[in-house]
CSV table of C-alpha atoms and ligand atoms in Angstrom, one decimal:
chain,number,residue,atom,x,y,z
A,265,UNK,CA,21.5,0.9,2.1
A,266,UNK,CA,19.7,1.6,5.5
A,267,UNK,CA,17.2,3.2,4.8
A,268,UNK,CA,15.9,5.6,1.8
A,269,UNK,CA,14.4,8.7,3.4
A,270,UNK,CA,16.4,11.2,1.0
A,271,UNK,CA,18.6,10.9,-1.9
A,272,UNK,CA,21.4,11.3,0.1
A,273,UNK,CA,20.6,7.7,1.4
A,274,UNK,CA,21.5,6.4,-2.3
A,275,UNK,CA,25.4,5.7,-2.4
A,276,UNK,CA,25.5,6.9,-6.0
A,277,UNK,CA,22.8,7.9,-8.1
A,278,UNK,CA,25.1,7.4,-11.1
A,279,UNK,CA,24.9,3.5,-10.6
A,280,UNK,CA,21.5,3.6,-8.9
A,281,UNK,CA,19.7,4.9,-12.5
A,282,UNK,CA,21.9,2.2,-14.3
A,283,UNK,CA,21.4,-0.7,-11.6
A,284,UNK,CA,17.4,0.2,-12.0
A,285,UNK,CA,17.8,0.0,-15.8
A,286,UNK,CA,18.8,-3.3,-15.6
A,287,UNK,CA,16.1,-4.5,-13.2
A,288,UNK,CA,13.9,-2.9,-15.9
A,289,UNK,CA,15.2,-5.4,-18.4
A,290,UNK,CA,15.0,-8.2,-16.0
A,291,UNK,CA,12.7,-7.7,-13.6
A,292,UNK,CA,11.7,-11.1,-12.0
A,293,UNK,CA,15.8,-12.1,-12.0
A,294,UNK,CA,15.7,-11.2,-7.8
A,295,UNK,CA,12.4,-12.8,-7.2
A,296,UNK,CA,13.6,-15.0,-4.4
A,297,UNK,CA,15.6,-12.5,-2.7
A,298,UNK,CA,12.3,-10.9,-0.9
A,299,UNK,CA,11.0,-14.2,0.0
A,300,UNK,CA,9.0,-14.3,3.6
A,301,UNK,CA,9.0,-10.9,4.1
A,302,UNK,CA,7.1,-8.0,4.8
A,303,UNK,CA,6.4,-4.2,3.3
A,304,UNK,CA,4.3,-2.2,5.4
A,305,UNK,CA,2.7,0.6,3.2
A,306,UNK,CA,1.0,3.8,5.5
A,307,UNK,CA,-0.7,6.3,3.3
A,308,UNK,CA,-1.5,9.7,4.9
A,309,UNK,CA,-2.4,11.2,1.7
A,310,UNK,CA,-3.5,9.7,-1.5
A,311,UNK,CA,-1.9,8.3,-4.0
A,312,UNK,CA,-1.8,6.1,-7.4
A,313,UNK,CA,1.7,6.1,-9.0
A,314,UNK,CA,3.3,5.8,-6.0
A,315,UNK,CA,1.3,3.1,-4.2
A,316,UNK,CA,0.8,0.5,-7.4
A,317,UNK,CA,4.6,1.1,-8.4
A,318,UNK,CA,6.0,0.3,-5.4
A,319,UNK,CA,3.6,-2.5,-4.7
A,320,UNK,CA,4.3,-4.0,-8.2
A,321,UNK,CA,8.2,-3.3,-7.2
A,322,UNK,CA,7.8,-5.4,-4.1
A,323,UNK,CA,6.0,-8.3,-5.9
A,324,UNK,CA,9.0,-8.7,-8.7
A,325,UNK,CA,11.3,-9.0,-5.4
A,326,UNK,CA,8.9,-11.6,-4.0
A,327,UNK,CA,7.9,-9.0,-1.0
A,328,UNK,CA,4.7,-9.4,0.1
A,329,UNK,CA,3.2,-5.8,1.1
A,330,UNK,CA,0.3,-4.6,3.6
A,331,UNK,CA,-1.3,-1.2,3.1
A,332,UNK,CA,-3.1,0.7,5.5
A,333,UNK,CA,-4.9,4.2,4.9
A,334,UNK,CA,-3.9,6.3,8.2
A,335,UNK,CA,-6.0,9.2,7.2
A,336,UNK,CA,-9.2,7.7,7.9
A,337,UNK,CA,-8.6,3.8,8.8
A,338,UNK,CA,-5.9,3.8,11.7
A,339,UNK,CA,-6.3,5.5,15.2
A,340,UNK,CA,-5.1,9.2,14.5
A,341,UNK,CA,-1.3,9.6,15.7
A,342,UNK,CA,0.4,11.6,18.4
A,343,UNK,CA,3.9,12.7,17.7
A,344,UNK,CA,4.5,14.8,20.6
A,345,UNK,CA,6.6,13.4,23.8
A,346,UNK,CA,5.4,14.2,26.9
A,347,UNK,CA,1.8,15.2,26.3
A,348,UNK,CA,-1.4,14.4,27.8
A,349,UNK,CA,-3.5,12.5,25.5
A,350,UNK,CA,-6.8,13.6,26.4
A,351,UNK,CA,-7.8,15.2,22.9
A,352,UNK,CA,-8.3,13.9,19.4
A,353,UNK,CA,-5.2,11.9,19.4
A,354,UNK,CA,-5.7,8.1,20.3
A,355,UNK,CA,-2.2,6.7,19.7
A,356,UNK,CA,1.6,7.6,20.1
A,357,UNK,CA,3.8,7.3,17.4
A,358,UNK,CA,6.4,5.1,20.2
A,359,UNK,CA,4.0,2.2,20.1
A,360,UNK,CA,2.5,2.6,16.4
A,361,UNK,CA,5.6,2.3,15.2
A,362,UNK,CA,7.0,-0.5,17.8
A,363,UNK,CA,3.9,-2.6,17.0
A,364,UNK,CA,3.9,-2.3,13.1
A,365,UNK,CA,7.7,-3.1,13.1
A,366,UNK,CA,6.8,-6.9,14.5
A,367,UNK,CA,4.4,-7.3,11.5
A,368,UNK,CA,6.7,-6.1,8.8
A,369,UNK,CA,10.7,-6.3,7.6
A,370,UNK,CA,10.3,-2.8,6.0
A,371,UNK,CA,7.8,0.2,6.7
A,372,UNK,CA,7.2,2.9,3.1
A,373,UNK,CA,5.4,6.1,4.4
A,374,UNK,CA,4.1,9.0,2.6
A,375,UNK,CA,2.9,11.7,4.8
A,376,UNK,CA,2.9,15.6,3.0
A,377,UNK,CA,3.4,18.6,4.2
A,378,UNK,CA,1.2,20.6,6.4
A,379,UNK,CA,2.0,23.7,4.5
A,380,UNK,CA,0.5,25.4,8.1
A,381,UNK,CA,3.0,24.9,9.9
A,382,UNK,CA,6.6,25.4,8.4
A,383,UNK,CA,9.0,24.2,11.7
A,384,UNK,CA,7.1,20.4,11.4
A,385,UNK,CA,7.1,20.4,8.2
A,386,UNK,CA,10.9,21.0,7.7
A,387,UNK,CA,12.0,18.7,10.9
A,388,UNK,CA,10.2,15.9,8.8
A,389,UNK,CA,7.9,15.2,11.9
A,390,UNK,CA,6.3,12.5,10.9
A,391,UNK,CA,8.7,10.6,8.5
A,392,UNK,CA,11.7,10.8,11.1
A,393,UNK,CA,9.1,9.9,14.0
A,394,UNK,CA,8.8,6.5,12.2
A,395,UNK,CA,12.2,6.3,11.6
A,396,UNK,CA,13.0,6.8,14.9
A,397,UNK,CA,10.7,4.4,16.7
A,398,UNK,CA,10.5,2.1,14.2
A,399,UNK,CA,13.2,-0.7,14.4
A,400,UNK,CA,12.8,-1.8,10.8
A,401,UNK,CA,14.2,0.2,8.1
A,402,UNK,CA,12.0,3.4,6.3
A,403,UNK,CA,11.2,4.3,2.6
A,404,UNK,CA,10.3,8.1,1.6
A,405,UNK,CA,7.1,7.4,-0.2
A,406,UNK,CA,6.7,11.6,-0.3
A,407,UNK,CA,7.4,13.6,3.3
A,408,UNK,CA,7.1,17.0,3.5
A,409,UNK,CA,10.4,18.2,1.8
A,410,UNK,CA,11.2,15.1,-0.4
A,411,UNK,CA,10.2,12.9,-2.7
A,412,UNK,CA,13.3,10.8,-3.5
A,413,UNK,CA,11.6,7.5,-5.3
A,414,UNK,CA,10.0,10.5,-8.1
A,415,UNK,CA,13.5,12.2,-7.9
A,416,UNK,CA,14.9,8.7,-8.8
A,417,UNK,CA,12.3,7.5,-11.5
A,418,UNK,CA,12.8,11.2,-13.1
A,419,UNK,CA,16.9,10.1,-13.3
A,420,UNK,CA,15.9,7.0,-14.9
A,421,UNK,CA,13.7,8.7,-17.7
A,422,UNK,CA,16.2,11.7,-18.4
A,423,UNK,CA,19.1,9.0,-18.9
A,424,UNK,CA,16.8,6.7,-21.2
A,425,UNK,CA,15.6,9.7,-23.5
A,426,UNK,CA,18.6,12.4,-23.4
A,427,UNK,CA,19.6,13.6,-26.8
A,428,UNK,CA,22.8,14.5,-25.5
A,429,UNK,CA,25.9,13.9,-23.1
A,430,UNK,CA,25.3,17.4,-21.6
A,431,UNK,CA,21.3,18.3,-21.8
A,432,UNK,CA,19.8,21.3,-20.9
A,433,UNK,CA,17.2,20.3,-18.1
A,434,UNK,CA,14.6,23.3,-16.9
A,435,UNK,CA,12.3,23.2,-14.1
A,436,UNK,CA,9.6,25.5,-14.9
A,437,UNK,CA,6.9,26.3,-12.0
A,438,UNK,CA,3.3,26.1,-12.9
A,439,UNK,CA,0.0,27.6,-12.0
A,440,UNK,CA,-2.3,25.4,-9.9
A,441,UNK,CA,-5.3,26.3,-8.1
A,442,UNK,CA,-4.5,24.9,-4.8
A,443,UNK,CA,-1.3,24.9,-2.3
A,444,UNK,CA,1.0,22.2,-3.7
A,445,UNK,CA,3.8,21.1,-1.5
A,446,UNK,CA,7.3,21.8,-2.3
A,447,UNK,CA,8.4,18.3,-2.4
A,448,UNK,CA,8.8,17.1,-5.7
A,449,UNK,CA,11.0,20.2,-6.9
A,450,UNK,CA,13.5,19.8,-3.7
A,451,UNK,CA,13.9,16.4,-4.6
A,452,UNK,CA,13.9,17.0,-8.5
A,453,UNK,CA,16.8,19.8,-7.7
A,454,UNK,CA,18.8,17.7,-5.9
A,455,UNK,CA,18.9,14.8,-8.9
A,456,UNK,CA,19.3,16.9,-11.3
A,457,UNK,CA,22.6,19.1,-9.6
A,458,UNK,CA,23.9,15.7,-9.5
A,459,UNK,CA,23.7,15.0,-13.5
A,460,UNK,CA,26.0,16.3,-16.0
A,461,UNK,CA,23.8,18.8,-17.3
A,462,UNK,CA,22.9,22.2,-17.9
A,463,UNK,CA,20.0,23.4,-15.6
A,464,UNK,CA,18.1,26.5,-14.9
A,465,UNK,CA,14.8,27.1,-12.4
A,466,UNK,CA,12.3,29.5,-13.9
A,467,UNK,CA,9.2,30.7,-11.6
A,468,UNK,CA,7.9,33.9,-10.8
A,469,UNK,CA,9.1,36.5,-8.2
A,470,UNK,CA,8.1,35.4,-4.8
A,471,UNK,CA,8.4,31.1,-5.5
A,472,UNK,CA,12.0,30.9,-4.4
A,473,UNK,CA,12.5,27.5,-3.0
A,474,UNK,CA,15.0,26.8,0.3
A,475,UNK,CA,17.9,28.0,-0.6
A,476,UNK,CA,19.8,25.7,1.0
A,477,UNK,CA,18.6,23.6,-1.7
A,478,UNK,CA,18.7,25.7,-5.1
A,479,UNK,CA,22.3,26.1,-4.0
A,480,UNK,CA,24.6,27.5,-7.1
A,481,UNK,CA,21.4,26.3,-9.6
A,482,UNK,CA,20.3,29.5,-11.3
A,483,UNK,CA,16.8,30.9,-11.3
A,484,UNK,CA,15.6,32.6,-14.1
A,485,UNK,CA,12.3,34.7,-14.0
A,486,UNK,CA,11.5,34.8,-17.4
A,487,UNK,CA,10.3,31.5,-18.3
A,488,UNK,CA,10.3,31.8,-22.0
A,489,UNK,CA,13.8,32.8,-21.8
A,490,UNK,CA,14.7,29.9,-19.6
A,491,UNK,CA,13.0,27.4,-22.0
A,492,UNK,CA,15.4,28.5,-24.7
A,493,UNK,CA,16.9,25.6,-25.9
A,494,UNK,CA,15.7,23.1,-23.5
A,495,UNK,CA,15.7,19.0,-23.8
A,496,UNK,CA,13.7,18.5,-20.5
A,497,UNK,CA,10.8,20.8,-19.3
A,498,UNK,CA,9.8,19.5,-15.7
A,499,UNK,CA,6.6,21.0,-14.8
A,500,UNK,CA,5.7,21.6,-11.0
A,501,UNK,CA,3.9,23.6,-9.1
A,502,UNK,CA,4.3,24.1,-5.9
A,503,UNK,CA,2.9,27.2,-3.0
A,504,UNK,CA,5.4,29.7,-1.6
A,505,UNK,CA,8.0,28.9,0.1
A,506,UNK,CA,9.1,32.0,2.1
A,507,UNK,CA,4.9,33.1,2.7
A,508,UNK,CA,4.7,30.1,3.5
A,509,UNK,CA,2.1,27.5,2.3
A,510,UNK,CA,0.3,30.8,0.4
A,511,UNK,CA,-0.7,31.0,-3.4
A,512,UNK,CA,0.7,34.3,-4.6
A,513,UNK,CA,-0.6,33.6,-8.2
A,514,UNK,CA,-3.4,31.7,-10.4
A,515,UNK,CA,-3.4,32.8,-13.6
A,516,UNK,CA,-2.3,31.2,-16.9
A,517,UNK,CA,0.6,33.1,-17.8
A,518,UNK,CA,2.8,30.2,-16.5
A,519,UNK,CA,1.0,27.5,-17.9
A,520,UNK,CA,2.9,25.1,-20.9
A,521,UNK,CA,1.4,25.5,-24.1
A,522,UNK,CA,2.8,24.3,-27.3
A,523,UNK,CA,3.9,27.8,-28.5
A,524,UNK,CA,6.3,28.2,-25.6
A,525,UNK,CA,7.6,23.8,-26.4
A,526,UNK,CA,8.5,26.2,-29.9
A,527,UNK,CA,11.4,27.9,-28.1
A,528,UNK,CA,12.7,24.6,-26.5
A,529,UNK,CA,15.3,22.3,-28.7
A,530,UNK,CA,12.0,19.9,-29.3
A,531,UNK,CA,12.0,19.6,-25.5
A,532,UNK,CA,10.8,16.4,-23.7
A,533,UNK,CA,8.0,17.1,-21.4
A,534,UNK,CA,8.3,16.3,-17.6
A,535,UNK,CA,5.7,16.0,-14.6
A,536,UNK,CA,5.2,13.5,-11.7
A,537,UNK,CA,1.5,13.3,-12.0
A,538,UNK,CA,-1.6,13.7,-10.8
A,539,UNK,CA,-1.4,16.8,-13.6
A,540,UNK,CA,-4.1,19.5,-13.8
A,541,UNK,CA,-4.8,19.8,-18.0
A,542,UNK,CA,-5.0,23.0,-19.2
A,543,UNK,CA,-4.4,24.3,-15.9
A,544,UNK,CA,-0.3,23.2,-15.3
A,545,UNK,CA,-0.1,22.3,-19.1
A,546,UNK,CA,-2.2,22.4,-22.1
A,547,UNK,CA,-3.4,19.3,-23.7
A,548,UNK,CA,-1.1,20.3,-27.0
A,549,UNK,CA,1.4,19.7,-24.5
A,550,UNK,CA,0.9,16.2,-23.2
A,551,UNK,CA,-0.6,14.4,-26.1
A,552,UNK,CA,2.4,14.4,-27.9
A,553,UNK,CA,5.2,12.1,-28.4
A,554,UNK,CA,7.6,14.6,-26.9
A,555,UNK,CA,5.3,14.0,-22.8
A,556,UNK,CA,7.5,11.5,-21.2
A,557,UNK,CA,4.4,11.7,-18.4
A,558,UNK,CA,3.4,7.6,-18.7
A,559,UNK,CA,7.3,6.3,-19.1
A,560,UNK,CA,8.2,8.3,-15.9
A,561,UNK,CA,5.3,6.3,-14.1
A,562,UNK,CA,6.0,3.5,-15.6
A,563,UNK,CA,9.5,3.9,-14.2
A,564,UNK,CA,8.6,4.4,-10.9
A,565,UNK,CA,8.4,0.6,-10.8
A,566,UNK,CA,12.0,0.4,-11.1
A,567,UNK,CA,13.0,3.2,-8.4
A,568,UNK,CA,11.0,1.6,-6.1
A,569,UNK,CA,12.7,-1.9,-7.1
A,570,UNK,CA,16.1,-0.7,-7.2
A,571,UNK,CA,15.3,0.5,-3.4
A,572,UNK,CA,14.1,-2.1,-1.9
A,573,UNK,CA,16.5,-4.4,-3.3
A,574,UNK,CA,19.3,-1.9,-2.0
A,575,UNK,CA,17.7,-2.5,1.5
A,576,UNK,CA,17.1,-6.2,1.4
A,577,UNK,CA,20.7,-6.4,0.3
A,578,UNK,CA,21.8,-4.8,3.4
A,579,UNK,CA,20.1,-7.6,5.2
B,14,SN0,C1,1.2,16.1,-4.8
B,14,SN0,C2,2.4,17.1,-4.7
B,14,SN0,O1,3.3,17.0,-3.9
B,14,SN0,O2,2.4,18.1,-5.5
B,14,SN0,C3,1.7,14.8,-5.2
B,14,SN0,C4,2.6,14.6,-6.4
B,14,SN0,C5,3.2,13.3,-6.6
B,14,SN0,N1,0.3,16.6,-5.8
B,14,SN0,C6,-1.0,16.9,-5.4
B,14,SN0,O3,-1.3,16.9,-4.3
B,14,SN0,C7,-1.9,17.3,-6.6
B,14,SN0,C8,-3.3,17.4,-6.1
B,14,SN0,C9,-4.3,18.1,-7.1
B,14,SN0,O4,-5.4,18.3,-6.6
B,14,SN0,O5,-4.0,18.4,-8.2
């Protein structure tokens, strides 16, 4: 593997969730094979989850990792060609990424979406500019539109707990009170059209998602109905995609409580984290055994691992 900026990068996510499941079992058996080199970490957003898990990943491959907070640490980036650079902008991305490429052996960004302005957002401005200048190879640590290594740890989970050859899997929007991104869901859609599995989207009228990702999947707007008989409930929320970046909708009506878990086949409950309590899902919800919240972090380890040693392997 060259790089992991979407799922599509993973040759087959069949043997990816299995070849991570293994790593799980063993994880120090590659130690030597990241020996002497480098992962460059660049945060443009927070994060917990993602930046410990894929720091602990590197350190069971030997990698050593740097991190850098580009919000407020490094110069603010240019990503235009051609510009005058007389304003706020001290750097261009054509030596930013030039430079950091001598330090490291492999460069993770996360960098979300604007939600202001929808043509950057979807060309992936800032992920692709790295993977552009950069002459090291780039991980998707969350871009605008994807969020592949969550996508991957989700796989992970779903294979480990699934009652069934054939599960029912629903992804159930969420109330929230700010504009989430649509990340997580793309990349959640794409895994799961992949599985063998039955799988629904429920949200209300007005959250449709790209359609050039929901594809064939069918959306249901009446969530209750949609949870009917569901092994996996993945909770998300994310802002409108076609007014874009706008919250059409704050009240609780969508939020998971344990009465609506009632009309699931004793569902397993899904979310990425950082989760709103009470808010995205009640606290019946997720201090139960059936929240698989803390194994899909926990599994985020192992996504991360799988992928860097995918990369390392290709030398
Ligand atoms: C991010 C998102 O894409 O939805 C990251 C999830 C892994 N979530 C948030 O920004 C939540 C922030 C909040 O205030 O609840």
């Amino acid at each position: 593997m060259k790089q992991f900026l979407t799922l599509d990068d993973l040759p087959n996510l069949d043997q990816a969730v299995n070849e991570a499941i293994a790593l799980k079992k063993d994880p120090f058996q590659w130690e030597a094979l990241g020996k002497n080199k480098t992962l460059g970490m660049l945060f443009f957003n927070p994060s917990l989850r993602t930046r410990l898990s894929t720091q602990k990943a590197a350190q069971n491959l030997g990698i050593k990792t740097m991190v850098m907070n580009f919000s407020n640490e490094a110069w603010a980036i240019e990503f235009e060609d051609g510009t005058q650079m007389s304003g706020l902008r001290s750097e261009h991305i054509r030596e930013a990424a030039a430079v950091i490429s001598q330090y490291c052996d492999l460069l993770a960004i996360r960098a979300f979406a604007s939600l202001s302005d929808q043509k950057k957002d979807e060309e992936e401005q800032v992920l692709n500019s790295f993977a552009k200048y950069a002459t090291i190879p780039v991980i998707n640590m969350e871009s605008a539109t994807a969020h592949p290594l969550q996508a991957l740890a989700d796989a992970i989970t779903i294979k480990e707990y699934s009652p069934k050859k054939r599960p029912k899997i629903v992804l159930t929007w969420a109330p929230h009170p700010k504009a989430l991104p649509h990340a997580v869901a793309n990349s959640f859609i794409r895994m799961t059209q992949q599985l063998d599995a039955e799988f629904v989207i429920t949200h209300p009228q007005g959250y449709e998602l790209n359609p050039n990702i929901c594809k064939e999947t069918p959306i249901e707007y009446n969530q209750e109905k949609a949870l009917e008989g569901a092994d996996f409930i993945y909770a998300k929320n994310w802002c409108s995609y076609t007014d874009y970046g706008k919250i059409l909708r704050t009240d609780s009506d969508w939020m998971l409580t344990p009465e609506k878990m009632k009309g699931t086949a004793n569902g397993k409950f899904m979310h990425c984290l950082p989760i709103r309590r009470n808010v995205v899902a009640a606290d019946g919800v997720l201090d139960t055994p059936n929240s698989l919240v803390i194994q899909q972090a926990n599994n985020r380890t192992f996504s991360a691992q799988l992928v860097l040693k995918k990369i390392l392997e290709n030398g």
